[in-house]
Amino acid sequence: MRWDAEQVRRSAPPPRQRKHPVKKKRHNNKVRYFLSIILISAILAGIGWLLCNDLLALNKREHTAQIVVTDGEKLGSVATSLKQEGLIQFKFFFLLYGMMSDTEVVAGTYELNTDMDYHALLTAMSARSGARQTVDITIPEGYSMDQIFTLLEENNVNTVEDLTETAANGDFDYDFLEGKEKGDASRLEGYLFPDTYQFYCGGDPEDVIDKMLQNFDNKMTDELMAAVESSPYSLDEIIIIASLIEKETDGSDRSVISSVIRNRLNNSGETAGYLQIDASLLYALGEHKETLTQEDMQIDSPYNLYKYKGLPPTPIANPGMSSIRAALYPDDTNYYFYALGDDGVHHFFRTYQEHLDFLASLNEE
């Protein structure tokens, strides 16, 4: 049976009308994308505004805090302290800014506030800071190194532990320390010059100690160093003698005590070379006692000058300039003994018998 084209066309089912859901879906996707862009932009703008506020210290509640930066502390730890004190809000952003600014924070105690932006905070904790807290400390003449370090710790300059470790192992470039091996803090005893200083709270322990050593170096003028050169003693021995004088003197008899020490060192006839100075034994005991016992006088220590002849191995204190000069320029006397009288001053004697007679007269009164 043959079909012509017209018959085929008429018998074929009508074509289906095409729908256009794709266009509608594409339209919906464009709307969603546009709304997402707006939402993300709004979120980023909000975050940016918060970061900007933190960066520039805008809209912050007025607040002041004390921040302590320890020696060698990392910026991340410092940022944690700033966040905890409410000085910054975003630690990661502060760290990013700090790394980009390449500003190094240094040890110290700082008074900071919420008016400071990131730049001001970093600058305030840097070496050129004007916000580092300082303290004026007077170190008395005759203080030992332990006493000095305790005083510094009490005034928040640094800890006894860190100062002692630095005294033992720090690098200090001074001629008077030449030959003194690291590892023992006592190598600096006698050279921490007593004076009034201004220290940074939380300051670098090496800077703290160096300030006192530099003062000693400055105080030892050409005249004094020439006197050391012309004396029969080394600088170390002069400082040891000065420290003994400092701990024994009432302030008015330094040169006379110096003569007694020189006489005993130079002529052992009266005292057999023993200095028999209580202050050195007290240094060995590590405590202050009004009266030394016979048991104390038997302890085996090179600082026990009742048991060992000559000078102790190191200074027993940090002497002031008056005692250093007295060690260099003693009075010319024949005294070998002295004792403290009831009148509060030292009495000096040429012979042991004169010394004993004086002590007996004190017991009779």
Tab-separated table of C-alpha atoms in Angstrom, residues 54-342:
chain	number	residue	atom	x	y	z
A	54	ASP	CA	40.684	46.929	66.156
A	55	LEU	CA	43.603	48.037	64.002
A	56	LEU	CA	42.929	51.736	64.494
A	57	ALA	CA	41.659	51.497	68.087
A	58	LEU	CA	38.201	52.850	67.222
A	59	ASN	CA	35.085	52.561	69.386
A	60	LYS	CA	36.899	50.903	72.285
A	61	ARG	CA	35.954	51.217	75.917
A	62	GLU	CA	38.518	53.280	77.799
A	63	HIS	CA	40.863	50.929	79.594
A	64	THR	CA	44.484	50.904	80.797
A	65	ALA	CA	46.491	47.777	81.526
A	66	GLN	CA	49.996	46.845	82.581
A	67	ILE	CA	51.681	44.411	80.214
A	68	VAL	CA	54.855	42.561	81.209
A	69	VAL	CA	57.077	41.327	78.377
A	70	THR	CA	59.723	38.893	79.543
A	71	ASP	CA	63.131	38.472	77.964
A	72	GLY	CA	62.869	36.468	74.737
A	73	GLU	CA	59.053	36.320	74.800
A	74	LYS	CA	57.435	35.668	71.399
A	75	LEU	CA	54.988	38.073	69.776
A	76	GLY	CA	52.251	35.446	69.910
A	77	SER	CA	52.476	35.295	73.681
A	78	VAL	CA	52.457	39.096	73.871
A	79	ALA	CA	49.360	39.187	71.644
A	80	THR	CA	47.641	36.753	73.995
A	81	SER	CA	48.319	39.090	76.919
A	82	LEU	CA	47.011	42.077	74.941
A	83	LYS	CA	43.810	40.201	74.078
A	84	GLN	CA	43.312	38.996	77.651
A	85	GLU	CA	43.651	42.578	78.890
A	86	GLY	CA	41.145	43.825	76.306
A	87	LEU	CA	43.641	45.974	74.402
A	88	ILE	CA	43.064	44.101	71.136
A	89	GLN	CA	40.232	41.917	69.872
A	90	PHE	CA	41.795	39.918	67.055
A	91	LYS	CA	45.036	38.206	67.979
A	92	PHE	CA	45.655	36.756	64.489
A	93	PHE	CA	45.264	40.173	62.858
A	94	PHE	CA	47.629	41.785	65.374
A	95	LEU	CA	50.202	39.039	64.696
A	96	LEU	CA	49.842	39.592	60.945
A	97	TYR	CA	50.345	43.327	61.401
A	98	GLY	CA	53.300	42.718	63.710
A	99	MET	CA	55.020	40.456	61.186
A	100	MET	CA	54.461	42.986	58.422
A	101	SER	CA	55.727	45.897	60.517
A	102	ASP	CA	58.847	43.985	61.585
A	103	THR	CA	58.880	45.745	64.972
A	104	GLU	CA	60.650	43.812	67.730
A	105	VAL	CA	59.202	43.950	71.231
A	106	VAL	CA	61.681	44.062	74.103
A	107	ALA	CA	61.472	42.975	77.717
A	108	GLY	CA	59.874	45.433	80.071
A	109	THR	CA	56.739	46.459	81.923
A	110	TYR	CA	54.469	48.731	79.908
A	111	GLU	CA	51.493	50.931	80.684
A	112	LEU	CA	49.210	50.556	77.658
A	113	ASN	CA	45.644	51.623	76.913
A	114	THR	CA	42.803	51.145	74.436
A	115	ASP	CA	43.502	54.485	72.761
A	116	MET	CA	46.592	52.883	71.217
A	117	ASP	CA	46.275	51.388	67.746
A	118	TYR	CA	48.377	48.443	66.600
A	119	HIS	CA	51.262	50.680	65.564
A	120	ALA	CA	51.230	52.520	68.890
A	121	LEU	CA	51.087	49.266	70.866
A	122	LEU	CA	54.074	47.785	69.035
A	123	THR	CA	56.066	51.005	69.252
A	124	ALA	CA	55.313	51.267	72.969
A	125	MET	CA	56.801	47.810	73.516
A	126	SER	CA	59.887	48.368	71.367
A	127	ALA	CA	63.372	49.536	72.290
A	128	ARG	CA	62.443	53.141	71.484
A	129	SER	CA	59.437	53.054	73.783
A	130	GLY	CA	58.452	55.884	76.071
A	131	ALA	CA	55.876	53.694	77.799
A	132	ARG	CA	58.280	51.344	79.568
A	133	GLN	CA	57.942	51.673	83.299
A	134	THR	CA	61.090	52.636	85.177
A	135	VAL	CA	62.055	52.549	88.810
A	136	ASP	CA	64.784	54.421	90.684
A	137	ILE	CA	66.740	52.173	93.038
A	138	THR	CA	69.530	53.083	95.426
A	139	ILE	CA	71.948	50.207	96.010
A	140	PRO	CA	73.621	50.744	99.392
A	141	GLU	CA	77.374	50.475	99.777
A	142	GLY	CA	78.355	47.094	101.145
A	143	TYR	CA	75.455	45.122	99.687
A	144	SER	CA	76.403	41.670	98.454
A	145	MET	CA	75.401	40.524	95.007
A	146	ASP	CA	72.594	38.400	96.495
A	147	GLN	CA	71.249	41.407	98.372
A	148	ILE	CA	71.384	43.547	95.234
A	149	PHE	CA	69.539	40.964	93.151
A	150	THR	CA	66.904	40.536	95.856
A	151	LEU	CA	66.409	44.313	95.949
A	152	LEU	CA	66.011	44.400	92.174
A	153	GLU	CA	63.463	41.588	92.255
A	154	GLU	CA	61.482	43.338	94.996
A	155	ASN	CA	61.276	46.376	92.707
A	156	ASN	CA	60.143	44.321	89.680
A	157	VAL	CA	63.321	44.909	87.681
A	158	ASN	CA	63.965	41.208	87.134
A	159	THR	CA	64.104	37.949	89.056
A	160	VAL	CA	66.937	36.789	91.294
A	161	GLU	CA	67.121	33.600	89.241
A	162	ASP	CA	67.569	35.360	85.890
A	163	LEU	CA	70.005	37.930	87.273
A	164	THR	CA	72.123	35.236	88.940
A	165	GLU	CA	72.209	33.115	85.792
A	166	THR	CA	73.212	36.149	83.739
A	167	ALA	CA	75.898	37.101	86.243
A	168	ALA	CA	77.334	33.616	85.870
A	169	ASN	CA	77.141	33.262	82.095
A	170	GLY	CA	76.541	36.683	80.531
A	171	ASP	CA	78.993	38.303	78.141
A	172	PHE	CA	80.486	41.430	79.711
A	173	ASP	CA	83.399	43.021	77.904
A	174	TYR	CA	85.476	44.754	80.583
A	175	ASP	CA	89.194	44.521	81.248
A	176	PHE	CA	88.628	44.029	84.972
A	177	LEU	CA	86.700	40.813	84.237
A	178	GLU	CA	89.394	39.384	81.997
A	179	GLY	CA	90.311	35.870	83.071
A	180	LYS	CA	87.159	35.376	85.140
A	181	GLU	CA	85.581	32.200	83.834
A	182	LYS	CA	81.871	31.886	83.214
A	183	GLY	CA	79.741	29.553	85.257
A	184	ASP	CA	80.022	31.216	88.662
A	185	ALA	CA	78.046	34.353	89.490
A	186	SER	CA	80.566	35.319	92.184
A	187	ARG	CA	82.914	36.468	89.400
A	188	LEU	CA	80.993	39.776	89.501
A	189	GLU	CA	80.958	40.183	93.280
A	190	GLY	CA	82.582	43.487	94.175
A	191	TYR	CA	82.052	45.060	90.754
A	192	LEU	CA	78.327	45.881	90.925
A	193	PHE	CA	78.922	49.471	91.885
A	194	PRO	CA	76.592	50.789	94.614
A	195	ASP	CA	74.766	53.890	93.405
A	196	THR	CA	71.314	55.179	92.471
A	197	TYR	CA	70.096	53.790	89.154
A	198	GLN	CA	67.047	54.008	86.966
A	199	PHE	CA	66.098	50.589	85.670
A	200	TYR	CA	63.349	49.398	83.362
A	201	CYS	CA	60.819	47.184	85.113
A	202	GLY	CA	61.158	43.762	83.551
A	203	GLY	CA	64.347	44.885	81.845
A	204	ASP	CA	66.870	42.634	80.157
A	205	PRO	CA	69.008	41.149	82.980
A	206	GLU	CA	72.184	41.635	80.960
A	207	ASP	CA	71.408	45.343	80.527
A	208	VAL	CA	70.639	45.670	84.248
A	209	ILE	CA	73.941	44.138	85.326
A	210	ASP	CA	75.923	45.904	82.611
A	211	LYS	CA	74.712	49.275	83.886
A	212	MET	CA	76.358	48.613	87.278
A	213	LEU	CA	79.538	47.198	85.741
A	214	GLN	CA	79.845	50.165	83.415
A	215	ASN	CA	79.479	52.504	86.389
A	216	PHE	CA	82.337	50.700	88.143
A	217	ASP	CA	84.451	50.989	85.005
A	218	ASN	CA	83.748	54.720	84.807
A	219	LYS	CA	84.512	55.279	88.491
A	220	MET	CA	87.937	53.622	88.217
A	221	THR	CA	89.710	56.676	86.832
A	222	ASP	CA	93.229	56.785	85.422
A	223	GLU	CA	94.437	58.079	88.808
A	224	LEU	CA	92.959	55.101	90.653
A	225	MET	CA	94.183	52.581	88.097
A	226	ALA	CA	97.675	54.086	88.356
A	227	ALA	CA	97.455	53.656	92.144
A	228	VAL	CA	96.514	50.004	91.606
A	229	GLU	CA	99.486	49.528	89.289
A	230	SER	CA	101.869	51.010	91.859
A	231	SER	CA	100.458	48.983	94.761
A	232	PRO	CA	101.630	45.471	95.656
A	233	TYR	CA	98.127	44.172	94.983
A	234	SER	CA	96.072	43.427	91.876
A	235	LEU	CA	92.785	45.167	91.183
A	236	ASP	CA	90.928	42.052	92.367
A	237	GLU	CA	92.833	42.127	95.661
A	238	ILE	CA	92.199	45.849	96.114
A	239	ILE	CA	88.444	45.286	95.629
A	240	ILE	CA	88.548	42.379	98.086
A	241	ILE	CA	90.261	44.593	100.674
A	242	ALA	CA	87.784	47.392	99.951
A	243	SER	CA	84.869	44.995	100.494
A	244	LEU	CA	86.300	43.929	103.869
A	245	ILE	CA	86.689	47.587	104.853
A	246	GLU	CA	83.127	48.344	103.716
A	247	LYS	CA	81.650	45.635	105.912
A	248	GLU	CA	83.764	46.541	108.949
A	249	THR	CA	83.738	50.331	108.954
A	250	ASP	CA	81.445	52.678	110.857
A	251	GLY	CA	82.055	55.213	108.088
A	252	SER	CA	84.769	57.212	109.852
A	253	ASP	CA	87.650	54.749	110.086
A	254	ARG	CA	88.051	53.223	106.636
A	255	SER	CA	91.715	54.194	106.189
A	256	VAL	CA	92.669	52.952	109.643
A	257	ILE	CA	90.979	49.575	109.083
A	258	SER	CA	92.758	49.445	105.749
A	259	SER	CA	96.063	49.896	107.572
A	260	VAL	CA	95.247	46.996	109.916
A	261	ILE	CA	94.513	44.718	106.958
A	262	ARG	CA	97.704	45.802	105.181
A	263	ASN	CA	99.767	45.319	108.333
A	264	ARG	CA	98.415	41.824	108.861
A	265	LEU	CA	99.022	40.872	105.245
A	266	ASN	CA	102.528	42.351	105.127
A	267	ASN	CA	103.784	41.324	108.555
A	268	SER	CA	102.481	38.068	109.949
A	269	GLY	CA	104.458	38.389	113.167
A	270	GLU	CA	101.565	39.545	115.325
A	271	THR	CA	98.718	37.602	113.718
A	272	ALA	CA	100.465	34.785	111.788
A	273	GLY	CA	98.886	35.997	108.560
A	274	TYR	CA	95.276	35.549	109.685
A	275	LEU	CA	92.966	38.492	109.045
A	276	GLN	CA	90.304	37.155	111.454
A	277	ILE	CA	87.571	39.402	110.032
A	278	ASP	CA	84.074	38.474	111.169
A	279	ALA	CA	82.349	39.934	108.105
A	280	SER	CA	84.023	37.412	105.816
A	281	LEU	CA	82.881	34.520	107.990
A	282	LEU	CA	79.340	35.913	108.012
A	283	TYR	CA	79.490	35.974	104.204
A	284	ALA	CA	80.364	32.279	104.264
A	285	LEU	CA	77.521	31.555	106.690
A	286	GLY	CA	75.080	33.412	104.463
A	287	GLU	CA	73.292	35.021	107.394
A	288	HIS	CA	73.742	37.893	109.808
A	289	LYS	CA	74.584	36.997	113.401
A	290	GLU	CA	75.308	39.387	116.233
A	291	THR	CA	77.754	36.979	117.848
A	292	LEU	CA	79.874	34.309	116.213
A	293	THR	CA	80.310	31.045	118.091
A	294	GLN	CA	83.383	28.838	118.343
A	295	GLU	CA	81.532	26.368	116.150
A	296	ASP	CA	81.087	29.071	113.499
A	297	MET	CA	84.796	29.796	113.567
A	298	GLN	CA	85.582	26.181	112.720
A	299	ILE	CA	83.624	25.917	109.476
A	300	ASP	CA	85.757	24.876	106.533
A	301	SER	CA	85.441	27.742	104.077
A	302	PRO	CA	88.076	29.916	102.368
A	303	TYR	CA	86.003	32.866	103.624
A	304	ASN	CA	86.696	31.786	107.206
A	305	LEU	CA	89.664	34.049	107.889
A	306	TYR	CA	90.102	32.541	111.323
A	307	LYS	CA	90.969	29.259	109.619
A	308	TYR	CA	92.582	30.420	106.372
A	309	LYS	CA	95.391	32.949	105.987
A	310	GLY	CA	95.347	35.931	103.669
A	311	LEU	CA	92.458	37.339	101.684
A	312	PRO	CA	89.206	35.527	100.863
A	313	PRO	CA	88.872	34.280	97.278
A	314	THR	CA	86.430	37.016	96.200
A	315	PRO	CA	85.077	40.290	97.534
A	316	ILE	CA	82.413	39.782	100.200
A	317	ALA	CA	80.408	42.858	99.161
A	318	ASN	CA	80.267	45.614	96.592
A	319	PRO	CA	82.261	48.524	98.038
A	320	GLY	CA	81.706	52.202	97.412
A	321	MET	CA	84.362	54.611	96.227
A	322	SER	CA	85.372	55.693	99.756
A	323	SER	CA	86.314	52.131	100.672
A	324	ILE	CA	88.087	51.568	97.347
A	325	ARG	CA	90.170	54.691	97.937
A	326	ALA	CA	90.860	53.574	101.518
A	327	ALA	CA	92.099	50.221	100.205
A	328	LEU	CA	94.465	52.061	97.879
A	329	TYR	CA	95.534	54.737	100.353
A	330	PRO	CA	95.681	53.253	103.870
A	331	ASP	CA	96.821	55.228	106.899
A	332	ASP	CA	100.387	54.616	108.024
A	333	THR	CA	99.952	52.902	111.409
A	334	ASN	CA	101.352	50.113	113.562
A	335	TYR	CA	97.890	48.764	114.373
A	336	TYR	CA	97.147	45.063	114.078
A	337	PHE	CA	93.960	44.823	116.108
A	338	TYR	CA	90.703	46.659	116.583
A	339	ALA	CA	87.525	46.133	118.545
A	340	LEU	CA	84.190	47.863	118.844
A	341	GLY	CA	83.750	49.740	122.103
A	342	ASP	CA	80.631	50.537	124.088
